[in-house]
Short mmCIF file of C-alpha atoms in Angstrom, two decimals:
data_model
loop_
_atom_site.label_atom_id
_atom_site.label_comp_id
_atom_site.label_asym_id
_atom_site.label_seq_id
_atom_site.Cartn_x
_atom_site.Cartn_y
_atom_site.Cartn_z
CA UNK A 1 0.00 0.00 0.00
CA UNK A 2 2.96 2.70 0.59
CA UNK A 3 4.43 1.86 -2.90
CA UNK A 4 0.40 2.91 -4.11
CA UNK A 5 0.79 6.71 -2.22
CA UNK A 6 5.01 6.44 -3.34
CA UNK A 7 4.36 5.60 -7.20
CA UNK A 8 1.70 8.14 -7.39
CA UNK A 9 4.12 10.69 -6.09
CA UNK A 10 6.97 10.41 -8.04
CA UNK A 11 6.90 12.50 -11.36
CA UNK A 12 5.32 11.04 -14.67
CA UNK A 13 4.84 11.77 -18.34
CA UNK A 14 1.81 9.91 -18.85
CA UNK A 15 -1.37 11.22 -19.71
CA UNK A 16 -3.11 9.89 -16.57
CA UNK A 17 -0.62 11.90 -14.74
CA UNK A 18 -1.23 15.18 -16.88
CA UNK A 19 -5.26 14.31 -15.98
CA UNK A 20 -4.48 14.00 -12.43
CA UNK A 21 -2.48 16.99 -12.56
CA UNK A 22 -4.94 18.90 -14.21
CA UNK A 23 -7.48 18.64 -11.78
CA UNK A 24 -5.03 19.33 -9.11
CA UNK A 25 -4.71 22.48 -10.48
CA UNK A 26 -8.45 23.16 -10.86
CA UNK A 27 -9.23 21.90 -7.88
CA UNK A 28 -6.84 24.66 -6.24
CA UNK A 29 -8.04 26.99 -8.58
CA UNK A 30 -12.01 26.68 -8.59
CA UNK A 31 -12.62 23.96 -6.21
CA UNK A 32 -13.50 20.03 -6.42
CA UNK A 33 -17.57 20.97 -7.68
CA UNK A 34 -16.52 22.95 -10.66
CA UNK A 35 -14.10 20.20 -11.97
CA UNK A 36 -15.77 18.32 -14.47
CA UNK A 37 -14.50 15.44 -16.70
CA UNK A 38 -15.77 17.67 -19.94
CA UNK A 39 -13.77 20.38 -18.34
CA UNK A 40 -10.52 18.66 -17.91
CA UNK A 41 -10.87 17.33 -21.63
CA UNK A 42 -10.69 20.46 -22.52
CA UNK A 43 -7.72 21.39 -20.58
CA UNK A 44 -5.91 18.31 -21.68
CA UNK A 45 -6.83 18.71 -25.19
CA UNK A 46 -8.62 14.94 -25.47
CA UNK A 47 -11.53 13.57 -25.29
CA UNK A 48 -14.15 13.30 -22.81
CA UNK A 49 -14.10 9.16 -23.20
CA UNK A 50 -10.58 9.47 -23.10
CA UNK A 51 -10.43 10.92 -19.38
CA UNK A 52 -13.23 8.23 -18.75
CA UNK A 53 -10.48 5.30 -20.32
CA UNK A 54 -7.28 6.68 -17.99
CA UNK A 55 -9.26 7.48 -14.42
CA UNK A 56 -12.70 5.53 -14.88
CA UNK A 57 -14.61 7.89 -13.16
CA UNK A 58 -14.74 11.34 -10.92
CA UNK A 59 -14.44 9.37 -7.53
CA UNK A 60 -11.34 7.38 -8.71
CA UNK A 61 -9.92 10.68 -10.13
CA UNK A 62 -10.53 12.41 -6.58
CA UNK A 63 -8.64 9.53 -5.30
CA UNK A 64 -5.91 9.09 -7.20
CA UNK A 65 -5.74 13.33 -7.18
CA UNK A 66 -4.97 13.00 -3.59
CA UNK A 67 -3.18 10.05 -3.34
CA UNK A 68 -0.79 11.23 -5.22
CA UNK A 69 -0.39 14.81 -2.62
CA UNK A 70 -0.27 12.37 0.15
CA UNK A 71 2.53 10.23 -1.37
CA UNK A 72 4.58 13.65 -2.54
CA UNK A 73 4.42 13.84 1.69
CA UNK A 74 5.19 10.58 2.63
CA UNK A 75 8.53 10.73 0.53
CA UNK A 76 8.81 14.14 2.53
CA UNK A 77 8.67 11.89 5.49
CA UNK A 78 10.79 9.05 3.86
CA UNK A 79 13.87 11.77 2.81
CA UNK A 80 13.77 13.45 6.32
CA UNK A 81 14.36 10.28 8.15
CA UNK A 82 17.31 9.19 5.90
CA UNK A 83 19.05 12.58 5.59
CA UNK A 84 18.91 12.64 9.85
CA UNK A 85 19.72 8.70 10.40
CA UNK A 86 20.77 8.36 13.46
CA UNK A 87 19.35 10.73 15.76
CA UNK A 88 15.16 10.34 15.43
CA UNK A 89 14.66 13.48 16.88
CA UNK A 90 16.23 15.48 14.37
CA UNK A 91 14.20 12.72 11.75
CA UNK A 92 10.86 13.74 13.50
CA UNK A 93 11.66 17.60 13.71
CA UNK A 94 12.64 17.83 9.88
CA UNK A 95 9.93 15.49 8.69
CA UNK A 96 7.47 17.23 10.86
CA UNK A 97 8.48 20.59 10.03
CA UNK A 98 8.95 19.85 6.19
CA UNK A 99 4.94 18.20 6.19
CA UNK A 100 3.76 21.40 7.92
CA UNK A 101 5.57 23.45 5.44
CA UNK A 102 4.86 21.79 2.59
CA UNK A 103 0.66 21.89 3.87
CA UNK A 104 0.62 25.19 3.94
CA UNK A 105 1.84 25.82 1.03
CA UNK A 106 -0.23 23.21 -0.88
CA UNK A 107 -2.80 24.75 -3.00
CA UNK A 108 -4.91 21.62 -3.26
CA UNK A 109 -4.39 20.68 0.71
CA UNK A 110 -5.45 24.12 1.34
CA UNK A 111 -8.87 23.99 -0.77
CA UNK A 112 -9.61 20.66 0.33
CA UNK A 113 -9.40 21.72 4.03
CA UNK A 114 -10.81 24.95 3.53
CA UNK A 115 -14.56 25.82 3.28
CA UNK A 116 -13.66 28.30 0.40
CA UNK A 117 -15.52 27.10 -2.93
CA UNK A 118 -17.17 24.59 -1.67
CA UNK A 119 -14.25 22.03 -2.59
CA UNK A 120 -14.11 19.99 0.95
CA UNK A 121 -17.59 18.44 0.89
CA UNK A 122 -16.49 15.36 -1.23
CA UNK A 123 -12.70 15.55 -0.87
CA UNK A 124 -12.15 16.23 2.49
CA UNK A 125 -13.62 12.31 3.71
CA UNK A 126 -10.59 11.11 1.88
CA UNK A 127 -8.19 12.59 3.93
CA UNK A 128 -10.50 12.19 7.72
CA UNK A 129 -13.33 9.71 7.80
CA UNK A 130 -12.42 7.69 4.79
CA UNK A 131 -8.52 8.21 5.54
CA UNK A 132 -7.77 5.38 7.70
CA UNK A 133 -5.39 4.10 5.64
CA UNK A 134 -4.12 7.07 5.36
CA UNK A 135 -3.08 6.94 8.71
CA UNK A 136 -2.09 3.48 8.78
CA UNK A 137 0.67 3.77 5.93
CA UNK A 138 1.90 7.04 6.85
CA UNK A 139 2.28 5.15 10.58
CA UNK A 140 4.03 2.63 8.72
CA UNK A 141 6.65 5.21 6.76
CA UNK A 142 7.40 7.10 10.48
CA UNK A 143 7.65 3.74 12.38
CA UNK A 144 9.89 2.51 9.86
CA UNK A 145 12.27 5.88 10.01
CA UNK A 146 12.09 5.77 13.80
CA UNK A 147 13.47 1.57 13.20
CA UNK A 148 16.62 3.53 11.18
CA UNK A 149 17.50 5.29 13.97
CA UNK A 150 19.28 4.64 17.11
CA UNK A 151 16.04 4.51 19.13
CA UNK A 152 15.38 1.93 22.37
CA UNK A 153 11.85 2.05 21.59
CA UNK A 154 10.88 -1.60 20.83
CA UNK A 155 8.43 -2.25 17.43
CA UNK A 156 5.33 -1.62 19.72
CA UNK A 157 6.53 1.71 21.42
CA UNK A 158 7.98 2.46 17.92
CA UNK A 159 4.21 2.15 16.38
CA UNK A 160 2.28 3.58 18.62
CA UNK A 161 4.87 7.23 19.19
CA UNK A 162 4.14 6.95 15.27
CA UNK A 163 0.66 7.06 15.49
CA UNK A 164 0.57 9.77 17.92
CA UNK A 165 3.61 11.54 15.45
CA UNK A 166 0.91 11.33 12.99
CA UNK A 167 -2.17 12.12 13.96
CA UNK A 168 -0.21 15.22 15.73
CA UNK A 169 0.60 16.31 12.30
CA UNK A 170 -2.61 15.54 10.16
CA UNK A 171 -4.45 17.57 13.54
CA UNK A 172 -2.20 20.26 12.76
CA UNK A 173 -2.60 20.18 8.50
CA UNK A 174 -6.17 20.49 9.13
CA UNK A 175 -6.17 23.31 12.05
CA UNK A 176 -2.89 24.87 12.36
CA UNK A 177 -2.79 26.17 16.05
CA UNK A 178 0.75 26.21 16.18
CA UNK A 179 3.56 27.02 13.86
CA UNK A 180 5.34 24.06 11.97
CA UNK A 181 8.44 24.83 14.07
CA UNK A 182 6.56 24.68 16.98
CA UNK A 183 4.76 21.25 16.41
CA UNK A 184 8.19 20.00 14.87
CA UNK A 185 10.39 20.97 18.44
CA UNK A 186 7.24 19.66 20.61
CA UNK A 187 7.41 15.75 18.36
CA UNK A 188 11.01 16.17 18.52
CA UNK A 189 11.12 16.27 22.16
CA UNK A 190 8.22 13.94 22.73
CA UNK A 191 10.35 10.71 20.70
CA UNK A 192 13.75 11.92 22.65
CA UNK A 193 11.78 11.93 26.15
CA UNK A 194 10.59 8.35 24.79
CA UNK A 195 13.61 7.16 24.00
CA UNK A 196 15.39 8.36 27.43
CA UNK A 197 12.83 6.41 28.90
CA UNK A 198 13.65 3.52 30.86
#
């Protein structure tokens, strides 16, 4: 399931990537209710039953359309871990940091997340109520950076201070109350406190 989010993310000349791209961008733009197969033909320059042969339909379009955000994070998450290895708590502050960053500066996070044109009502479940596995693999990509590093935490304590890492962070791309230095120090300190633990 990673390799899904991972595959999506990495860059592509395809045209299902240009589709998927394309309603990205008027997603961010106009929001998710004004994005219309017939509209992103047009955009694409093909045809409406071509869209239809590359994504199937709208739903499977909104999914792979975020998918492929999440998986742009996830090697966020992947690249922080490896350019920190050993110390998790520098792994956990830079991947924390570089999500929090990267979210709000994400046009499409931003308008799914947002109220503004109407773009969350169909979008949004993907990332919260339908988003469990969501959760579950990006659990799986901190809990396997935290297993790089020099960390006593056995694979259960590993899992579940992932879990908390991560839901922390998806709390905070949905409501920022804190700045992403702020939440990145706070995570930071939470896995070294962990760690020191006897």
């Amino acid at each position: 399931m990673i390799s899904s989010y991972i595959a999506e993310a990495r860059p592509h000349d395809s045209l299902r990537e240009v589709i998927i791209a394309t309603a990205a961008e008027m997603t961010a733009q106009s929001g998710w209710a004004k994005v219309t197969m017939s509209a992103i033909a047009d955009r694409v320059g093909v045809s409406r039953q071509t869209i239809y042969n590359e994504v199937t339909s709208r739903s499977h379009l909104a999914e792979a359309m975020v998918m492929q955000e999440l998986g742009r994070f996830l090697l966020a998450v992947e690249s922080a871990f490896e350019t920190h290895q050993p110390d998790a708590g520098a792994g956990v502050r830079a991947a924390t940091e570089t999500v929090l960053e990267f979210g709000e500066s994400n046009a499409l996070l931003r308008a799914i997340v947002s109220a503004e044109h109407g773009s969350n009502t169909e979008l949004l479940p993907l990332l919260t109520t339908r988003g469990a596995g969501l959760v579950e693999v990006a659990t799986v990509v901190v809990s396997r950076g935290l297993g790089r590093c020099s960390v006593r935490l056995s694979e259960v304590e590993r899992e579940l201070a992932a879990d908390v890492i991560v839901r922390t962070v998806l709390s905070h791309l949905m409501e920022p109350s804190r700045t992403p230095a702020q939440v990145a120090e706070q995570l930071a300190w939470l896995i070294n406190r962990l760690d020191q633990s006897d």
